Amino acid sequence: MKKTILTGLRPTGNLHLGHLFGAGQNYVKMQDEYEFFLEIADVQALTDNFNNPEKVRKNVYELTMDLLAIGVDPHKVNLFIQSKIPEIAELTVFYSNLVTIARLYRNPTVKSEVSQKKELFGNDGESITYGFLGYPVSQAADITALGGEVVPVGDDQLPLLEQCREIVRKFNNIYGNVLSEPEAVLSNTSRLKGLDGNEKMGKSLGNAIFLIDSEETISKKVMDAVTDPSKIRKDDPANPDICMVYYYHKLVTPKDDLKTVCSECRNGDRGCVACKKELIKNLCDFLQPIKDRRKQYEDDPLLVQKILSDGTNKARERAKATMKQVKEAMKIDY
Ligand code: TRP
Ligand code: SF4
């Protein structure tokens, strides 16, 4: 019996290189060994985008196509839409009795997200919504409804997994042993830095290269990237280890060429403009097969719909089976 993986992504924008190297490549590696449910978390996306439903709707399809483009195989992975699984919403209600409000306020993930969303939730989070505060509960419902045993997530999500495990233990203590505790596996072993040298590549930080970026866009972004500031003239020697251009060369440039980049930089035999141009070309070459695959799905929206509805049907069967056991245990199986 294969173990079950459940993970989710909020449909709020396109995938960038950080998503690919941090998580996406991992999904593709794991898809053969596990029964894999990959949730397009539209209900969760609405918790902080409730005032922008068009954005969420559009990105459900954008995200699905991005995932298929990076090699998520729809024959191996059940891609499903969260809002199409009503059992998740039902479970969220039942679990909400098992979590205190104080515990939710203390959740480090919630805390840091609220402080990043001052516009929506006020300076001290004084306008936080019930829905946003409670999204860890709904995420516990996602995981357990599908019987997720292994949950690949970034380290920022670990507190949510811990909260889920607490809910599971509390449920099992009160109602009997129905749910199993999921185990987190870190999927961003190397969080990708941004072009500006920021520790994290992110859409809101404006330092990301998206998988669908055109050559022109990539050129502009790379031309603005942060290099070794001590290098002023083209033949000044520099240190590639403090240069974001070199950091990205390491991801996409063939080994032998990479050695050349490194030694020429150190010896002052390479100008930054030429070095950036080489990176732009390598990034474009790297992204081309992803874009080609994406194009096949862009040209066939009915296929994308079918992939989502097949995945959703599989997810729904699982969630219904869980719900039956949960309701029996809670004595509400009328
Ligand atoms: N909260 C996750 C994020 O923002 C997305 C997510 C939703 C998720 N449901 C999940 C992750 C279930 C793991 C398991 O990235
Ligand atoms: Fe960076 Fe290349 Fe310039 Fe060296 S030559 S500092 S690696 S851009």
Short mmCIF file of C-alpha atoms in Angstrom, two decimals, residues 69-275:
data_model
loop_
_atom_site.label_atom_id
_atom_site.label_comp_id
_atom_site.label_asym_id
_atom_site.label_seq_id
_atom_site.Cartn_x
_atom_site.Cartn_y
_atom_site.Cartn_z
CA ALA A 69 3.93 22.40 -16.96
CA ILE A 70 6.63 21.54 -14.41
CA GLY A 71 5.88 17.86 -14.79
CA VAL A 72 3.16 17.04 -12.28
CA ASP A 73 1.64 14.03 -14.02
CA PRO A 74 -2.17 14.03 -13.87
CA HIS A 75 -2.16 10.22 -14.14
CA LYS A 76 -0.21 10.01 -10.91
CA VAL A 77 -1.35 13.06 -8.95
CA ASN A 78 -4.93 13.90 -8.07
CA LEU A 79 -5.20 17.63 -8.59
CA PHE A 80 -8.34 18.87 -6.87
CA ILE A 81 -10.18 22.06 -5.98
CA GLN A 82 -10.74 22.60 -2.27
CA SER A 83 -14.15 24.27 -2.59
CA LYS A 84 -15.48 21.23 -4.44
CA ILE A 85 -15.00 19.07 -1.33
CA PRO A 86 -17.77 20.11 1.08
CA GLU A 87 -16.56 17.55 3.64
CA ILE A 88 -13.57 19.82 4.26
CA ALA A 89 -15.87 22.67 5.25
CA GLU A 90 -17.91 20.32 7.44
CA LEU A 91 -14.85 18.97 9.22
CA THR A 92 -13.63 22.52 9.78
CA VAL A 93 -16.79 23.20 11.80
CA PHE A 94 -16.36 20.06 13.90
CA TYR A 95 -12.66 20.76 14.55
CA SER A 96 -13.33 24.36 15.52
CA ASN A 97 -14.56 23.09 18.90
CA LEU A 98 -11.20 21.47 19.55
CA VAL A 99 -9.06 24.59 19.17
CA THR A 100 -8.88 27.61 21.44
CA ILE A 101 -8.77 31.11 20.05
CA ALA A 102 -5.70 31.81 22.18
CA ARG A 103 -3.91 28.91 20.53
CA LEU A 104 -4.72 30.25 17.07
CA TYR A 105 -3.47 33.73 17.96
CA ARG A 106 -0.23 32.15 19.15
CA ASN A 107 0.32 30.20 15.93
CA PRO A 108 3.60 31.64 14.54
CA THR A 109 2.50 31.21 10.91
CA VAL A 110 -0.73 33.11 11.52
CA LYS A 111 1.15 35.78 13.49
CA SER A 112 3.70 36.46 10.79
CA GLU A 113 1.13 36.42 8.00
CA VAL A 114 -1.10 38.86 9.85
CA SER A 115 1.80 41.25 10.35
CA GLN A 116 2.51 41.13 6.60
CA LYS A 117 -1.10 41.99 5.78
CA LYS A 118 -1.57 45.27 7.58
CA GLU A 119 -3.75 46.60 4.77
CA LEU A 120 -6.24 43.83 5.33
CA PHE A 121 -5.97 43.11 9.07
CA GLY A 122 -4.76 46.41 10.59
CA ASN A 123 -1.49 47.31 12.29
CA ASP A 124 -1.80 45.01 15.28
CA GLY A 125 -4.05 42.54 13.52
CA GLU A 126 -7.01 44.27 15.18
CA SER A 127 -9.14 43.64 12.07
CA ILE A 128 -8.27 40.00 11.65
CA THR A 129 -11.23 37.98 10.40
CA TYR A 130 -12.66 34.86 11.96
CA GLY A 131 -11.93 33.04 8.69
CA PHE A 132 -8.27 33.99 8.56
CA LEU A 133 -7.63 33.26 12.22
CA GLY A 134 -9.23 29.88 11.69
CA TYR A 135 -7.51 28.82 8.51
CA PRO A 136 -5.17 26.45 10.35
CA VAL A 137 -8.31 24.56 11.41
CA SER A 138 -9.49 24.30 7.86
CA GLN A 139 -6.02 23.21 6.79
CA ALA A 140 -6.20 20.42 9.39
CA ALA A 141 -9.50 19.47 7.78
CA ASP A 142 -7.85 19.38 4.31
CA ILE A 143 -5.15 17.07 5.51
CA THR A 144 -7.29 14.69 7.51
CA ALA A 145 -10.25 14.58 5.12
CA LEU A 146 -7.93 13.14 2.50
CA GLY A 147 -6.10 10.90 4.98
CA GLY A 148 -2.82 12.71 4.35
CA GLU A 149 0.03 10.83 6.05
CA VAL A 150 2.93 12.77 4.56
CA VAL A 151 2.67 16.52 4.04
CA PRO A 152 5.42 18.27 2.06
CA VAL A 153 5.58 21.89 3.16
CA GLY A 154 7.97 24.78 3.59
CA ASP A 155 9.35 25.42 7.07
CA ASP A 156 7.02 28.41 7.43
CA GLN A 157 4.15 25.89 7.53
CA LEU A 158 5.47 23.68 10.34
CA PRO A 159 3.36 25.39 13.03
CA LEU A 160 0.25 24.59 10.98
CA LEU A 161 1.20 20.95 10.86
CA GLU A 162 1.76 20.93 14.63
CA GLN A 163 -1.67 22.47 15.09
CA CYS A 164 -3.16 19.79 12.87
CA ARG A 165 -1.51 17.05 14.90
CA GLU A 166 -2.92 18.55 18.11
CA ILE A 167 -6.42 18.57 16.63
CA VAL A 168 -6.04 14.95 15.57
CA ARG A 169 -4.93 13.89 19.05
CA LYS A 170 -7.75 15.77 20.70
CA PHE A 171 -10.32 14.33 18.31
CA ASN A 172 -9.08 10.77 18.85
CA ASN A 173 -9.03 11.23 22.63
CA ILE A 174 -12.61 12.39 22.78
CA TYR A 175 -14.32 10.48 19.99
CA GLY A 176 -12.13 7.40 19.45
CA ASN A 177 -9.27 6.52 17.18
CA VAL A 178 -10.37 7.67 13.75
CA LEU A 179 -7.76 10.09 12.44
CA SER A 180 -4.07 9.60 11.87
CA GLU A 181 -1.41 12.17 12.68
CA PRO A 182 0.25 13.54 9.56
CA GLU A 183 3.98 13.87 9.28
CA ALA A 184 5.55 16.98 7.73
CA VAL A 185 8.42 16.65 5.28
CA LEU A 186 10.32 19.80 4.48
CA SER A 187 10.11 20.50 0.80
CA ASN A 188 12.14 23.70 0.70
CA THR A 189 15.48 22.41 1.87
CA SER A 190 17.05 25.30 -0.01
CA ARG A 191 14.80 28.30 -0.02
CA LEU A 192 15.67 30.27 -3.13
CA LYS A 193 17.00 33.78 -2.68
CA GLY A 194 15.60 36.67 -4.72
CA LEU A 195 17.46 38.49 -7.49
CA ASP A 196 17.90 41.39 -5.09
CA GLY A 197 19.72 39.20 -2.58
CA ASN A 198 16.70 38.94 -0.28
CA GLU A 199 16.61 35.61 1.59
CA LYS A 200 13.37 34.67 -0.10
CA MET A 201 12.03 34.89 -3.63
CA GLY A 202 8.48 36.13 -3.52
CA LYS A 203 5.85 37.66 -5.69
CA SER A 204 5.12 40.45 -3.25
CA LEU A 205 8.83 41.19 -2.88
CA GLY A 206 9.11 41.88 -6.63
CA ASN A 207 12.28 39.81 -6.89
CA ALA A 208 10.98 36.68 -8.55
CA ILE A 209 11.36 35.07 -11.96
CA PHE A 210 8.09 33.46 -12.95
CA LEU A 211 8.00 30.30 -15.04
CA ILE A 212 5.88 32.13 -17.63
CA ASP A 213 8.10 35.24 -17.81
CA SER A 214 9.06 36.20 -21.36
CA GLU A 215 12.66 36.55 -22.45
CA GLU A 216 12.24 40.31 -22.33
CA THR A 217 10.97 40.26 -18.75
CA ILE A 218 13.71 37.89 -17.65
CA SER A 219 16.32 40.15 -19.30
CA LYS A 220 15.07 43.19 -17.44
CA LYS A 221 15.02 41.40 -14.11
CA VAL A 222 18.48 39.86 -14.50
CA MET A 223 19.99 43.14 -15.70
CA ASP A 224 18.84 44.68 -12.40
CA ALA A 225 20.15 41.83 -10.24
CA VAL A 226 22.57 42.51 -7.42
CA THR A 227 26.23 41.68 -8.19
CA ASP A 228 29.44 42.04 -6.18
CA PRO A 229 29.29 45.77 -5.33
CA SER A 230 33.09 46.11 -5.27
CA LYS A 231 33.26 45.38 -9.00
CA ILE A 232 33.13 48.72 -10.76
CA ARG A 233 35.03 48.20 -14.00
CA LYS A 234 34.51 45.29 -16.33
CA ASP A 235 37.96 43.85 -15.62
CA ASP A 236 37.91 44.23 -11.84
CA PRO A 237 38.23 40.86 -10.12
CA ALA A 238 35.15 40.00 -8.02
CA ASN A 239 33.67 37.44 -5.69
CA PRO A 240 30.93 35.33 -7.32
CA ASP A 241 29.82 34.00 -3.93
CA ILE A 242 28.25 37.33 -3.06
CA CYS A 243 26.69 37.83 -6.51
CA MET A 244 23.06 36.95 -7.25
CA VAL A 245 23.86 36.42 -10.92
CA TYR A 246 26.27 33.66 -10.00
CA TYR A 247 23.73 32.27 -7.52
CA TYR A 248 21.33 31.76 -10.42
CA HIS A 249 24.05 30.49 -12.74
CA LYS A 250 24.50 27.67 -10.21
CA LEU A 251 20.89 26.59 -10.81
CA VAL A 252 20.74 26.57 -14.59
CA THR A 253 24.25 26.71 -16.06
CA PRO A 254 26.02 23.48 -17.09
CA LYS A 255 28.84 22.45 -14.71
CA ASP A 256 31.78 23.17 -17.02
CA ASP A 257 30.46 26.60 -18.00
CA LEU A 258 29.86 27.32 -14.34
CA LYS A 259 33.53 26.73 -13.54
CA THR A 260 34.42 29.21 -16.27
CA VAL A 261 32.00 31.81 -14.89
CA CYS A 262 33.55 31.42 -11.46
CA SER A 263 37.20 31.59 -12.48
CA GLU A 264 36.72 34.39 -14.99
CA CYS A 265 34.86 36.42 -12.38
CA ARG A 266 37.59 35.91 -9.80
CA ASN A 267 40.33 36.80 -12.31
CA GLY A 268 38.62 39.87 -13.68
CA ASP A 269 38.27 38.26 -17.11
CA ARG A 270 34.51 38.67 -17.32
CA GLY A 271 32.27 41.71 -17.35
CA CYS A 272 28.98 41.64 -15.46
CA VAL A 273 26.94 42.56 -18.53
CA ALA A 274 28.26 39.60 -20.52
CA CYS A 275 27.81 37.39 -17.48
#
